[in-house]
PDB file of C-alpha atoms and ligand atoms in Angstrom:
ATOM      1  CA  MET A   1      26.730   9.863 -15.314  1.00  0.00           C
ATOM      2  CA  ARG A   2      24.253  12.029 -13.456  1.00  0.00           C
ATOM      3  CA  LYS A   3      23.844  11.408  -9.773  1.00  0.00           C
ATOM      4  CA  GLU A   4      20.556   9.694  -8.969  1.00  0.00           C
ATOM      5  CA  ARG A   5      18.219  11.335  -6.480  1.00  0.00           C
ATOM      6  CA  ILE A   6      15.286   9.058  -5.752  1.00  0.00           C
ATOM      7  CA  LEU A   7      11.795   9.788  -4.412  1.00  0.00           C
ATOM      8  CA  ILE A   8       9.737   6.939  -2.959  1.00  0.00           C
ATOM      9  CA  VAL A   9       6.009   7.651  -2.803  1.00  0.00           C
ATOM     10  CA  GLY A  10       4.257   5.449  -0.249  1.00  0.00           C
ATOM     11  CA  ALA A  11       7.479   4.704   1.616  1.00  0.00           C
ATOM     12  CA  ASN A  12       5.734   3.485   4.784  1.00  0.00           C
ATOM     13  CA  GLY A  13       3.938   0.643   3.012  1.00  0.00           C
ATOM     14  CA  GLN A  14       4.679  -3.065   2.838  1.00  0.00           C
ATOM     15  CA  ILE A  15       7.054  -2.787  -0.112  1.00  0.00           C
ATOM     16  CA  GLY A  16       8.062   0.865   0.326  1.00  0.00           C
ATOM     17  CA  SER A  17       9.522   0.388   3.777  1.00  0.00           C
ATOM     18  CA  VAL A  18      11.813  -2.410   2.570  1.00  0.00           C
ATOM     19  CA  LEU A  19      12.643  -0.822  -0.784  1.00  0.00           C
ATOM     20  CA  THR A  20      13.655   2.437   0.910  1.00  0.00           C
ATOM     21  CA  VAL A  21      16.340   0.624   2.904  1.00  0.00           C
ATOM     22  CA  ALA A  22      17.549  -1.279  -0.185  1.00  0.00           C
ATOM     23  CA  LEU A  23      17.792   1.875  -2.300  1.00  0.00           C
ATOM     24  CA  ARG A  24      19.583   3.791   0.480  1.00  0.00           C
ATOM     25  CA  ASN A  25      22.158   1.007   0.678  1.00  0.00           C
ATOM     26  CA  ILE A  26      22.851   1.451  -3.032  1.00  0.00           C
ATOM     27  CA  TYR A  27      22.503   5.198  -3.578  1.00  0.00           C
ATOM     28  CA  GLY A  28      23.249   6.573  -0.108  1.00  0.00           C
ATOM     29  CA  GLN A  29      20.831   7.616   2.618  1.00  0.00           C
ATOM     30  CA  GLU A  30      20.758  11.290   1.597  1.00  0.00           C
ATOM     31  CA  ASN A  31      19.948  10.478  -2.045  1.00  0.00           C
ATOM     32  CA  VAL A  32      16.756   8.536  -1.322  1.00  0.00           C
ATOM     33  CA  VAL A  33      13.833  10.668  -0.154  1.00  0.00           C
ATOM     34  CA  ALA A  34      11.032   8.755   1.555  1.00  0.00           C
ATOM     35  CA  SER A  35       7.524  10.214   1.371  1.00  0.00           C
ATOM     36  CA  ASP A  36       4.167   9.103   2.646  1.00  0.00           C
ATOM     37  CA  ILE A  37       0.805  10.494   3.659  1.00  0.00           C
ATOM     38  CA  ARG A  38       1.728   9.632   7.269  1.00  0.00           C
ATOM     39  CA  ILE A  39       4.796  10.241   9.412  1.00  0.00           C
ATOM     40  CA  PRO A  40       6.660   6.918   9.720  1.00  0.00           C
ATOM     41  CA  GLN A  41       6.268   5.054  13.010  1.00  0.00           C
ATOM     42  CA  GLU A  42       9.990   4.751  13.407  1.00  0.00           C
ATOM     43  CA  ILE A  43      11.092   8.359  13.190  1.00  0.00           C
ATOM     44  CA  SER A  44      14.750   7.553  13.702  1.00  0.00           C
ATOM     45  CA  ASN A  45      16.689   6.812  10.547  1.00  0.00           C
ATOM     46  CA  SER A  46      13.790   7.971   8.366  1.00  0.00           C
ATOM     47  CA  ASP A  47      15.436  11.116   6.953  1.00  0.00           C
ATOM     48  CA  PRO A  48      15.160  12.499   4.402  1.00  0.00           C
ATOM     49  CA  PHE A  49      11.378  12.222   4.746  1.00  0.00           C
ATOM     50  CA  GLU A  50       8.568  14.412   3.355  1.00  0.00           C
ATOM     51  CA  LEU A  51       4.861  14.273   4.039  1.00  0.00           C
ATOM     52  CA  LEU A  52       3.069  13.811   0.724  1.00  0.00           C
ATOM     53  CA  ASP A  53      -0.551  13.215  -0.206  1.00  0.00           C
ATOM     54  CA  ILE A  54      -0.116  12.002  -3.772  1.00  0.00           C
ATOM     55  CA  LEU A  55      -3.265  13.880  -4.798  1.00  0.00           C
ATOM     56  CA  ASP A  56      -1.392  17.116  -3.981  1.00  0.00           C
ATOM     57  CA  ALA A  57       0.452  17.732  -7.257  1.00  0.00           C
ATOM     58  CA  GLN A  58       2.000  20.980  -6.028  1.00  0.00           C
ATOM     59  CA  GLN A  59       3.589  19.327  -3.012  1.00  0.00           C
ATOM     60  CA  LEU A  60       4.919  16.564  -5.285  1.00  0.00           C
ATOM     61  CA  VAL A  61       6.571  19.155  -7.537  1.00  0.00           C
ATOM     62  CA  ARG A  62       7.953  21.064  -4.525  1.00  0.00           C
ATOM     63  CA  ILE A  63       9.673  17.898  -3.306  1.00  0.00           C
ATOM     64  CA  ILE A  64      11.024  17.056  -6.778  1.00  0.00           C
ATOM     65  CA  ARG A  65      12.529  20.524  -7.098  1.00  0.00           C
ATOM     66  CA  LYS A  66      13.818  20.712  -3.529  1.00  0.00           C
ATOM     67  CA  TYR A  67      15.813  17.495  -3.849  1.00  0.00           C
ATOM     68  CA  GLN A  68      16.449  17.589  -7.628  1.00  0.00           C
ATOM     69  CA  ILE A  69      14.821  14.197  -7.963  1.00  0.00           C
ATOM     70  CA  THR A  70      15.778  12.014 -10.972  1.00  0.00           C
ATOM     71  CA  GLN A  71      13.731   8.848 -10.280  1.00  0.00           C
ATOM     72  CA  ILE A  72      10.359   8.089  -8.661  1.00  0.00           C
ATOM     73  CA  TYR A  73       9.152   4.796  -7.229  1.00  0.00           C
ATOM     74  CA  HIS A  74       5.393   5.340  -7.039  1.00  0.00           C
ATOM     75  CA  LEU A  75       4.143   2.764  -4.523  1.00  0.00           C
ATOM     76  CA  ALA A  76       1.111   4.538  -3.036  1.00  0.00           C
ATOM     77  CA  ALA A  77      -2.105   2.665  -3.846  1.00  0.00           C
ATOM     78  CA  ILE A  78      -5.279   1.237  -2.344  1.00  0.00           C
ATOM     79  CA  LEU A  79      -5.146  -2.567  -2.673  1.00  0.00           C
ATOM     80  CA  SER A  80      -7.758  -5.068  -3.796  1.00  0.00           C
ATOM     81  CA  ALA A  81      -9.833  -5.756  -0.674  1.00  0.00           C
ATOM     82  CA  LYS A  82      -9.757  -2.228   0.763  1.00  0.00           C
ATOM     83  CA  GLY A  83     -10.558  -0.788  -2.655  1.00  0.00           C
ATOM     84  CA  GLU A  84     -13.869  -2.638  -2.767  1.00  0.00           C
ATOM     85  CA  LEU A  85     -14.994  -0.869   0.410  1.00  0.00           C
ATOM     86  CA  ASP A  86     -14.670   2.584  -1.184  1.00  0.00           C
ATOM     87  CA  PRO A  87     -14.254   2.271  -4.971  1.00  0.00           C
ATOM     88  CA  ARG A  88     -14.341   5.996  -5.718  1.00  0.00           C
ATOM     89  CA  HIS A  89     -11.578   6.735  -3.224  1.00  0.00           C
ATOM     90  CA  ALA A  90      -9.489   3.824  -4.546  1.00  0.00           C
ATOM     91  CA  TRP A  91      -9.916   5.073  -8.120  1.00  0.00           C
ATOM     92  CA  ASP A  92      -8.996   8.599  -7.060  1.00  0.00           C
ATOM     93  CA  ILE A  93      -5.776   7.576  -5.297  1.00  0.00           C
ATOM     94  CA  ASN A  94      -4.733   4.933  -7.809  1.00  0.00           C
ATOM     95  CA  ILE A  95      -5.437   6.903 -10.983  1.00  0.00           C
ATOM     96  CA  ASN A  96      -5.226  10.590 -10.102  1.00  0.00           C
ATOM     97  CA  GLY A  97      -2.180   9.906  -7.934  1.00  0.00           C
ATOM     98  CA  LEU A  98      -0.542   8.191 -10.901  1.00  0.00           C
ATOM     99  CA  PHE A  99      -1.477  11.099 -13.178  1.00  0.00           C
ATOM    100  CA  ASN A 100       0.333  13.510 -10.892  1.00  0.00           C
ATOM    101  CA  VAL A 101       3.402  11.279 -10.939  1.00  0.00           C
ATOM    102  CA  LEU A 102       3.294  10.798 -14.725  1.00  0.00           C
ATOM    103  CA  GLU A 103       2.922  14.525 -15.354  1.00  0.00           C
ATOM    104  CA  ALA A 104       5.826  15.305 -13.030  1.00  0.00           C
ATOM    105  CA  SER A 105       7.915  12.577 -14.699  1.00  0.00           C
ATOM    106  CA  ARG A 106       7.226  14.115 -18.101  1.00  0.00           C
ATOM    107  CA  GLU A 107       8.003  17.656 -16.997  1.00  0.00           C
ATOM    108  CA  TYR A 108      11.146  16.871 -14.999  1.00  0.00           C
ATOM    109  CA  LYS A 109      12.331  13.958 -17.207  1.00  0.00           C
ATOM    110  CA  LEU A 110      12.244  11.438 -14.370  1.00  0.00           C
ATOM    111  CA  LYS A 111      12.670   7.680 -14.590  1.00  0.00           C
ATOM    112  CA  LEU A 112       9.590   6.037 -13.079  1.00  0.00           C
ATOM    113  CA  PHE A 113       8.709   2.728 -11.439  1.00  0.00           C
ATOM    114  CA  PHE A 114       5.011   1.806 -11.330  1.00  0.00           C
ATOM    115  CA  PRO A 115       3.883  -1.378  -9.592  1.00  0.00           C
ATOM    116  CA  SER A 116       1.041  -3.253 -11.230  1.00  0.00           C
ATOM    117  CA  THR A 117      -0.473  -6.507 -10.031  1.00  0.00           C
ATOM    118  CA  ILE A 118      -1.964  -9.908 -10.791  1.00  0.00           C
ATOM    119  CA  ALA A 119      -5.290  -8.175 -10.038  1.00  0.00           C
ATOM    120  CA  VAL A 120      -5.298  -6.882 -13.634  1.00  0.00           C
ATOM    121  CA  PHE A 121      -6.334 -10.408 -14.634  1.00  0.00           C
ATOM    122  CA  GLY A 122      -9.963 -11.489 -14.514  1.00  0.00           C
ATOM    123  CA  GLY A 123     -12.102 -14.607 -14.550  1.00  0.00           C
ATOM    124  CA  ASP A 124     -11.556 -15.103 -18.284  1.00  0.00           C
ATOM    125  CA  THR A 125      -7.743 -15.122 -17.981  1.00  0.00           C
ATOM    126  CA  PRO A 126      -6.198 -18.615 -18.342  1.00  0.00           C
ATOM    127  CA  LYS A 127      -5.844 -19.879 -14.752  1.00  0.00           C
ATOM    128  CA  HIS A 128      -2.488 -21.512 -15.359  1.00  0.00           C
ATOM    129  CA  ASN A 129       0.475 -19.540 -16.650  1.00  0.00           C
ATOM    130  CA  ALA A 130      -1.504 -16.366 -17.305  1.00  0.00           C
ATOM    131  CA  PRO A 131       0.088 -14.948 -20.464  1.00  0.00           C
ATOM    132  CA  GLN A 132       1.880 -11.619 -20.716  1.00  0.00           C
ATOM    133  CA  ASN A 133      -0.521 -10.507 -23.411  1.00  0.00           C
ATOM    134  CA  THR A 134      -4.106 -11.484 -22.782  1.00  0.00           C
ATOM    135  CA  PRO A 135      -7.378  -9.534 -22.604  1.00  0.00           C
ATOM    136  CA  LEU A 136      -7.594  -7.804 -19.226  1.00  0.00           C
ATOM    137  CA  HIS A 137     -11.019  -7.830 -17.600  1.00  0.00           C
ATOM    138  CA  PRO A 138     -10.263  -7.128 -13.940  1.00  0.00           C
ATOM    139  CA  GLU A 139     -13.055  -7.585 -11.407  1.00  0.00           C
ATOM    140  CA  THR A 140     -11.943  -5.217  -8.626  1.00  0.00           C
ATOM    141  CA  VAL A 141     -11.604  -1.447  -8.658  1.00  0.00           C
ATOM    142  CA  TYR A 142      -7.942  -2.006  -7.750  1.00  0.00           C
ATOM    143  CA  GLY A 143      -7.430  -4.229 -10.778  1.00  0.00           C
ATOM    144  CA  ILE A 144      -9.336  -1.831 -13.041  1.00  0.00           C
ATOM    145  CA  SER A 145      -7.236   1.094 -11.846  1.00  0.00           C
ATOM    146  CA  LYS A 146      -3.956  -0.798 -12.267  1.00  0.00           C
ATOM    147  CA  ALA A 147      -4.892  -2.044 -15.763  1.00  0.00           C
ATOM    148  CA  ALA A 148      -5.742   1.533 -16.730  1.00  0.00           C
ATOM    149  CA  GLY A 149      -2.562   2.728 -15.008  1.00  0.00           C
ATOM    150  CA  GLU A 150      -0.427   0.306 -17.035  1.00  0.00           C
ATOM    151  CA  ASN A 151      -1.906   1.722 -20.210  1.00  0.00           C
ATOM    152  CA  TRP A 152      -1.323   5.297 -19.078  1.00  0.00           C
ATOM    153  CA  CYS A 153       2.314   4.413 -18.384  1.00  0.00           C
ATOM    154  CA  GLN A 154       2.687   2.988 -21.883  1.00  0.00           C
ATOM    155  CA  TYR A 155       1.000   6.101 -23.298  1.00  0.00           C
ATOM    156  CA  TYR A 156       3.389   8.455 -21.498  1.00  0.00           C
ATOM    157  CA  HIS A 157       6.298   6.386 -22.743  1.00  0.00           C
ATOM    158  CA  GLN A 158       5.132   6.363 -26.369  1.00  0.00           C
ATOM    159  CA  LYS A 159       3.885   9.924 -26.494  1.00  0.00           C
ATOM    160  CA  PHE A 160       6.338  11.772 -24.243  1.00  0.00           C
ATOM    161  CA  GLY A 161       9.285   9.391 -23.925  1.00  0.00           C
ATOM    162  CA  VAL A 162       8.872   8.887 -20.167  1.00  0.00           C
ATOM    163  CA  ASP A 163      11.198   6.049 -19.115  1.00  0.00           C
ATOM    164  CA  VAL A 164       8.624   4.147 -17.089  1.00  0.00           C
ATOM    165  CA  ARG A 165       9.063   0.527 -16.014  1.00  0.00           C
ATOM    166  CA  SER A 166       6.479  -1.684 -14.338  1.00  0.00           C
ATOM    167  CA  LEU A 167       5.991  -5.136 -12.813  1.00  0.00           C
ATOM    168  CA  ARG A 168       2.801  -7.071 -12.166  1.00  0.00           C
ATOM    169  CA  TYR A 169       3.595  -8.112  -8.597  1.00  0.00           C
ATOM    170  CA  PRO A 170       2.005 -11.285  -7.231  1.00  0.00           C
ATOM    171  CA  GLY A 171       1.200 -11.398  -3.497  1.00  0.00           C
ATOM    172  CA  ILE A 172       4.325 -10.258  -1.658  1.00  0.00           C
ATOM    173  CA  ILE A 173       5.456 -12.048   1.505  1.00  0.00           C
ATOM    174  CA  GLY A 174       7.990 -10.539   3.880  1.00  0.00           C
ATOM    175  CA  TYR A 175       8.912 -10.475   7.556  1.00  0.00           C
ATOM    176  CA  GLU A 176       9.867  -6.793   7.752  1.00  0.00           C
ATOM    177  CA  SER A 177       6.446  -5.269   7.120  1.00  0.00           C
ATOM    178  CA  MET A 178       2.743  -6.041   7.114  1.00  0.00           C
ATOM    179  CA  PRO A 179       0.561  -5.795   4.008  1.00  0.00           C
ATOM    180  CA  GLY A 180      -2.551  -3.657   4.154  1.00  0.00           C
ATOM    181  CA  GLY A 181      -5.883  -4.266   2.479  1.00  0.00           C
ATOM    182  CA  GLY A 182      -4.973  -6.984   0.002  1.00  0.00           C
ATOM    183  CA  THR A 183      -6.343 -10.428  -0.819  1.00  0.00           C
ATOM    184  CA  THR A 184      -2.982 -12.152  -0.463  1.00  0.00           C
ATOM    185  CA  ASP A 185      -2.408 -10.710   3.043  1.00  0.00           C
ATOM    186  CA  TYR A 186      -3.180 -14.061   4.683  1.00  0.00           C
ATOM    187  CA  ALA A 187       0.177 -15.412   3.506  1.00  0.00           C
ATOM    188  CA  VAL A 188       1.982 -12.895   5.742  1.00  0.00           C
ATOM    189  CA  GLU A 189      -0.462 -12.881   8.674  1.00  0.00           C
ATOM    190  CA  ILE A 190      -0.331 -16.669   9.022  1.00  0.00           C
ATOM    191  CA  PHE A 191       3.374 -16.580   9.966  1.00  0.00           C
ATOM    192  CA  HIS A 192       2.784 -14.095  12.783  1.00  0.00           C
ATOM    193  CA  TYR A 193       0.279 -16.526  14.345  1.00  0.00           C
ATOM    194  CA  ALA A 194       2.429 -19.597  13.737  1.00  0.00           C
ATOM    195  CA  VAL A 195       5.489 -18.225  15.528  1.00  0.00           C
ATOM    196  CA  LYS A 196       3.310 -17.326  18.542  1.00  0.00           C
ATOM    197  CA  ASN A 197       1.778 -20.815  18.572  1.00  0.00           C
ATOM    198  CA  GLU A 198      -1.666 -19.327  18.044  1.00  0.00           C
ATOM    199  CA  PRO A 199      -4.279 -20.796  15.682  1.00  0.00           C
ATOM    200  CA  TYR A 200      -4.938 -18.764  12.535  1.00  0.00           C
ATOM    201  CA  THR A 201      -8.283 -18.088  10.884  1.00  0.00           C
ATOM    202  CA  CYS A 202      -7.794 -17.816   7.130  1.00  0.00           C
ATOM    203  CA  PHE A 203     -10.155 -15.657   5.056  1.00  0.00           C
ATOM    204  CA  LEU A 204      -9.593 -17.756   1.928  1.00  0.00           C
ATOM    205  CA  LYS A 205     -10.574 -21.382   1.318  1.00  0.00           C
ATOM    206  CA  ALA A 206      -7.891 -24.012   1.860  1.00  0.00           C
ATOM    207  CA  ASP A 207      -7.502 -24.821  -1.840  1.00  0.00           C
ATOM    208  CA  THR A 208      -7.272 -21.275  -3.239  1.00  0.00           C
ATOM    209  CA  ARG A 209      -4.082 -21.182  -5.283  1.00  0.00           C
ATOM    210  CA  LEU A 210      -2.480 -17.776  -5.859  1.00  0.00           C
ATOM    211  CA  PRO A 211       0.843 -16.517  -7.258  1.00  0.00           C
ATOM    212  CA  MET A 212       3.249 -15.225  -4.586  1.00  0.00           C
ATOM    213  CA  LEU A 213       6.744 -13.786  -4.347  1.00  0.00           C
ATOM    214  CA  TYR A 214       9.141 -13.504  -1.417  1.00  0.00           C
ATOM    215  CA  MET A 215      10.161  -9.951  -0.529  1.00  0.00           C
ATOM    216  CA  PRO A 216      13.894 -10.307  -1.341  1.00  0.00           C
ATOM    217  CA  ASP A 217      12.921 -11.464  -4.836  1.00  0.00           C
ATOM    218  CA  ALA A 218      10.406  -8.632  -5.204  1.00  0.00           C
ATOM    219  CA  ILE A 219      12.981  -6.024  -4.198  1.00  0.00           C
ATOM    220  CA  ARG A 220      15.637  -7.507  -6.472  1.00  0.00           C
ATOM    221  CA  ALA A 221      13.209  -7.625  -9.432  1.00  0.00           C
ATOM    222  CA  THR A 222      12.387  -3.965  -8.848  1.00  0.00           C
ATOM    223  CA  LEU A 223      16.023  -2.911  -8.681  1.00  0.00           C
ATOM    224  CA  GLU A 224      16.938  -5.047 -11.697  1.00  0.00           C
ATOM    225  CA  ILE A 225      14.224  -3.757 -14.004  1.00  0.00           C
ATOM    226  CA  MET A 226      15.165  -0.184 -13.110  1.00  0.00           C
ATOM    227  CA  GLU A 227      18.852  -0.881 -13.841  1.00  0.00           C
ATOM    228  CA  THR A 228      18.229  -2.602 -17.187  1.00  0.00           C
ATOM    229  CA  PRO A 229      19.321  -0.619 -20.285  1.00  0.00           C
ATOM    230  CA  ALA A 230      16.233   1.014 -21.802  1.00  0.00           C
ATOM    231  CA  GLU A 231      16.584  -0.768 -25.156  1.00  0.00           C
ATOM    232  CA  LYS A 232      16.058  -4.147 -23.454  1.00  0.00           C
ATOM    233  CA  ILE A 233      12.707  -3.103 -21.981  1.00  0.00           C
ATOM    234  CA  THR A 234      10.223  -4.253 -24.629  1.00  0.00           C
ATOM    235  CA  VAL A 235       7.153  -4.034 -22.370  1.00  0.00           C
ATOM    236  CA  ARG A 236       6.078  -0.538 -21.350  1.00  0.00           C
ATOM    237  CA  ASN A 237       2.735  -1.427 -19.841  1.00  0.00           C
ATOM    238  CA  SER A 238       3.841  -3.998 -17.232  1.00  0.00           C
ATOM    239  CA  TYR A 239       5.834  -7.247 -17.056  1.00  0.00           C
ATOM    240  CA  ASN A 240       4.332 -10.422 -15.645  1.00  0.00           C
ATOM    241  CA  LEU A 241       6.444 -11.531 -12.663  1.00  0.00           C
ATOM    242  CA  ALA A 242       6.356 -14.843 -10.810  1.00  0.00           C
ATOM    243  CA  GLY A 243       8.063 -16.765  -8.042  1.00  0.00           C
ATOM    244  CA  MET A 244       5.840 -19.471  -6.560  1.00  0.00           C
ATOM    245  CA  SER A 245       2.168 -20.453  -6.363  1.00  0.00           C
ATOM    246  CA  PHE A 246       0.531 -22.211  -3.427  1.00  0.00           C
ATOM    247  CA  THR A 247      -2.728 -22.686  -1.551  1.00  0.00           C
ATOM    248  CA  PRO A 248      -3.373 -21.871   2.129  1.00  0.00           C
ATOM    249  CA  ALA A 249      -3.412 -25.632   2.807  1.00  0.00           C
ATOM    250  CA  GLU A 250       0.009 -26.100   1.202  1.00  0.00           C
ATOM    251  CA  LEU A 251       1.449 -23.140   3.119  1.00  0.00           C
ATOM    252  CA  THR A 252      -0.005 -24.502   6.355  1.00  0.00           C
ATOM    253  CA  ALA A 253       1.544 -27.923   5.721  1.00  0.00           C
ATOM    254  CA  GLU A 254       4.929 -26.290   5.106  1.00  0.00           C
ATOM    255  CA  ILE A 255       4.663 -24.232   8.314  1.00  0.00           C
ATOM    256  CA  GLN A 256       3.671 -27.395  10.207  1.00  0.00           C
ATOM    257  CA  LYS A 257       7.061 -28.882   9.354  1.00  0.00           C
ATOM    258  CA  HIS A 258       8.425 -26.198  11.736  1.00  0.00           C
ATOM    259  CA  TYR A 259       5.417 -25.982  14.107  1.00  0.00           C
ATOM    260  CA  PRO A 260       3.667 -29.389  14.092  1.00  0.00           C
ATOM    261  CA  ASP A 261       0.901 -28.184  16.433  1.00  0.00           C
ATOM    262  CA  PHE A 262      -0.013 -25.153  14.334  1.00  0.00           C
ATOM    263  CA  THR A 263      -3.653 -25.146  13.200  1.00  0.00           C
ATOM    264  CA  VAL A 264      -5.639 -23.116  10.685  1.00  0.00           C
ATOM    265  CA  ASN A 265      -9.368 -22.890  10.261  1.00  0.00           C
ATOM    266  CA  TYR A 266     -11.003 -21.466   7.193  1.00  0.00           C
ATOM    267  CA  VAL A 267     -13.686 -18.778   7.227  1.00  0.00           C
ATOM    268  CA  PRO A 268     -13.802 -17.361   3.694  1.00  0.00           C
ATOM    269  CA  ASP A 269     -15.162 -13.834   3.284  1.00  0.00           C
ATOM    270  CA  PHE A 270     -15.620 -11.487   0.295  1.00  0.00           C
ATOM    271  CA  ARG A 271     -11.919 -11.799  -0.505  1.00  0.00           C
ATOM    272  CA  GLN A 272     -12.553 -15.374  -1.686  1.00  0.00           C
ATOM    273  CA  GLY A 273     -14.409 -14.011  -4.724  1.00  0.00           C
ATOM    274  CA  ILE A 274     -11.539 -11.665  -5.502  1.00  0.00           C
ATOM    275  CA  ALA A 275      -8.996 -14.493  -5.243  1.00  0.00           C
ATOM    276  CA  GLU A 276     -11.068 -16.710  -7.531  1.00  0.00           C
ATOM    277  CA  SER A 277     -11.056 -14.026 -10.225  1.00  0.00           C
ATOM    278  CA  TRP A 278      -7.229 -14.096 -10.390  1.00  0.00           C
ATOM    279  CA  ALA A 279      -4.905 -16.495 -12.174  1.00  0.00           C
ATOM    280  CA  GLU A 280      -3.292 -19.284 -10.148  1.00  0.00           C
ATOM    281  CA  SER A 281       0.080 -19.015 -11.839  1.00  0.00           C
ATOM    282  CA  ILE A 282       1.819 -16.545 -14.110  1.00  0.00           C
ATOM    283  CA  ASP A 283       3.929 -16.873 -17.265  1.00  0.00           C
ATOM    284  CA  ASP A 284       6.797 -14.440 -16.695  1.00  0.00           C
ATOM    285  CA  SER A 285       9.025 -15.720 -19.514  1.00  0.00           C
ATOM    286  CA  LEU A 286       9.296 -12.297 -21.151  1.00  0.00           C
ATOM    287  CA  ALA A 287      10.806 -10.787 -17.977  1.00  0.00           C
ATOM    288  CA  ARG A 288      13.225 -13.720 -17.912  1.00  0.00           C
ATOM    289  CA  THR A 289      14.172 -13.190 -21.580  1.00  0.00           C
ATOM    290  CA  ASP A 290      14.279  -9.384 -21.690  1.00  0.00           C
ATOM    291  CA  TRP A 291      16.164  -8.547 -18.498  1.00  0.00           C
ATOM    292  CA  GLY A 292      17.201 -11.868 -17.008  1.00  0.00           C
ATOM    293  CA  TRP A 293      14.646 -12.192 -14.215  1.00  0.00           C
ATOM    294  CA  LYS A 294      15.092 -15.289 -12.056  1.00  0.00           C
ATOM    295  CA  HIS A 295      13.436 -15.913  -8.706  1.00  0.00           C
ATOM    296  CA  ASP A 296      15.410 -17.423  -5.813  1.00  0.00           C
ATOM    297  CA  TYR A 297      12.730 -18.469  -3.324  1.00  0.00           C
ATOM    298  CA  ASP A 298      10.160 -21.247  -3.514  1.00  0.00           C
ATOM    299  CA  LEU A 299       7.602 -22.240  -0.852  1.00  0.00           C
ATOM    300  CA  VAL A 300      10.128 -24.256   1.176  1.00  0.00           C
ATOM    301  CA  GLY A 301      12.880 -21.622   1.152  1.00  0.00           C
ATOM    302  CA  MET A 302      10.497 -18.735   1.797  1.00  0.00           C
ATOM    303  CA  THR A 303       8.814 -20.499   4.730  1.00  0.00           C
ATOM    304  CA  SER A 304      12.010 -21.372   6.549  1.00  0.00           C
ATOM    305  CA  ASP A 305      13.447 -17.885   6.004  1.00  0.00           C
ATOM    306  CA  MET A 306      10.256 -16.193   7.260  1.00  0.00           C
ATOM    307  CA  ILE A 307      10.273 -18.348  10.390  1.00  0.00           C
ATOM    308  CA  ALA A 308      13.995 -17.807  10.965  1.00  0.00           C
ATOM    309  CA  HIS A 309      13.375 -14.055  11.058  1.00  0.00           C
ATOM    310  CA  LEU A 310      10.077 -14.000  12.941  1.00  0.00           C
ATOM    311  CA  ALA A 311      10.614 -16.709  15.553  1.00  0.00           C
ATOM    312  CA  VAL A 312      11.402 -15.263  18.951  1.00  0.00           C
TER     313      VAL A 312
HETATM  314  N1  LIG B 401      -1.288  -8.298  -2.920  1.00  0.00           N
HETATM  315  C1  LIG B 401      -2.234  -7.601  -3.731  1.00  0.00           C
HETATM  316  C2  LIG B 401      -3.607  -7.699  -3.196  1.00  0.00           C
HETATM  317  O1  LIG B 401      -3.914  -8.683  -2.607  1.00  0.00           O
HETATM  318  C3  LIG B 401      -2.202  -8.128  -5.140  1.00  0.00           C
HETATM  319  O2  LIG B 401      -1.501  -7.227  -5.914  1.00  0.00           O
HETATM  320  O3  LIG B 401      -4.381  -6.822  -3.361  1.00  0.00           O
END
């Protein structure tokens, strides 16, 4: 068995920072190279680390050769809300960055993880239990780029045999890191206010139901799909993935079981329109059948675990 040498692109991000630690625990610190466009805030314990703008294909190849990389987790992307503020930049990062990674994966025969999203769905997707296979008419530049990205991944698999695996992540909630620029970000921010006994102003309406996943489940799903024997992976664009679905009002009520005085007021902004274009719940039965996906955390378990870690 060849020794795995892993490159994480976007290692400082919400998922990347947690996944880097998880992968280092499995493969060894020196075998997991973190990279990002910025130096990490916590310099200590960050090695090996390389600065990488994913639009710089030459630097990507230099890193792959330097460390004899065998797998890439390509997490760098501009998310749904931020993408709407500068669509051309979001398209550039999300698509041309992926191209660089796909080309390198083809040339150096790398196994690749590509995160997709519930943002690939659009207003015409069934709201409940959005199917694995359904027409994709995304309504954000982020969703458009990820839907195109999924298809490019499938193309590189079919045409060049690239072993690429992908998940359509719901909103990810974790205590270790903050999200940046997404529509589901409220579900992390709200906890940071609750534990400080400060009121929270939510940018979505109280009854906006969205699919969510707790970070430990998201990390485990990522590790599991990458470990699954290739012949079991029947989806090479991206697997639907689900854990729980809730509204801001339901999350608030759950937090109030721990902090009865906690209050939320609702001031919806442009992110409300984005949220309303997404499905409320996801049918992930193919992930469950193909590679045994099973989530651990529901709203109750996630909320108490978040508070246990964040409460001072
Ligand atoms: N959490 C993401 C976002 O809100 C969805 O993939 O943009």
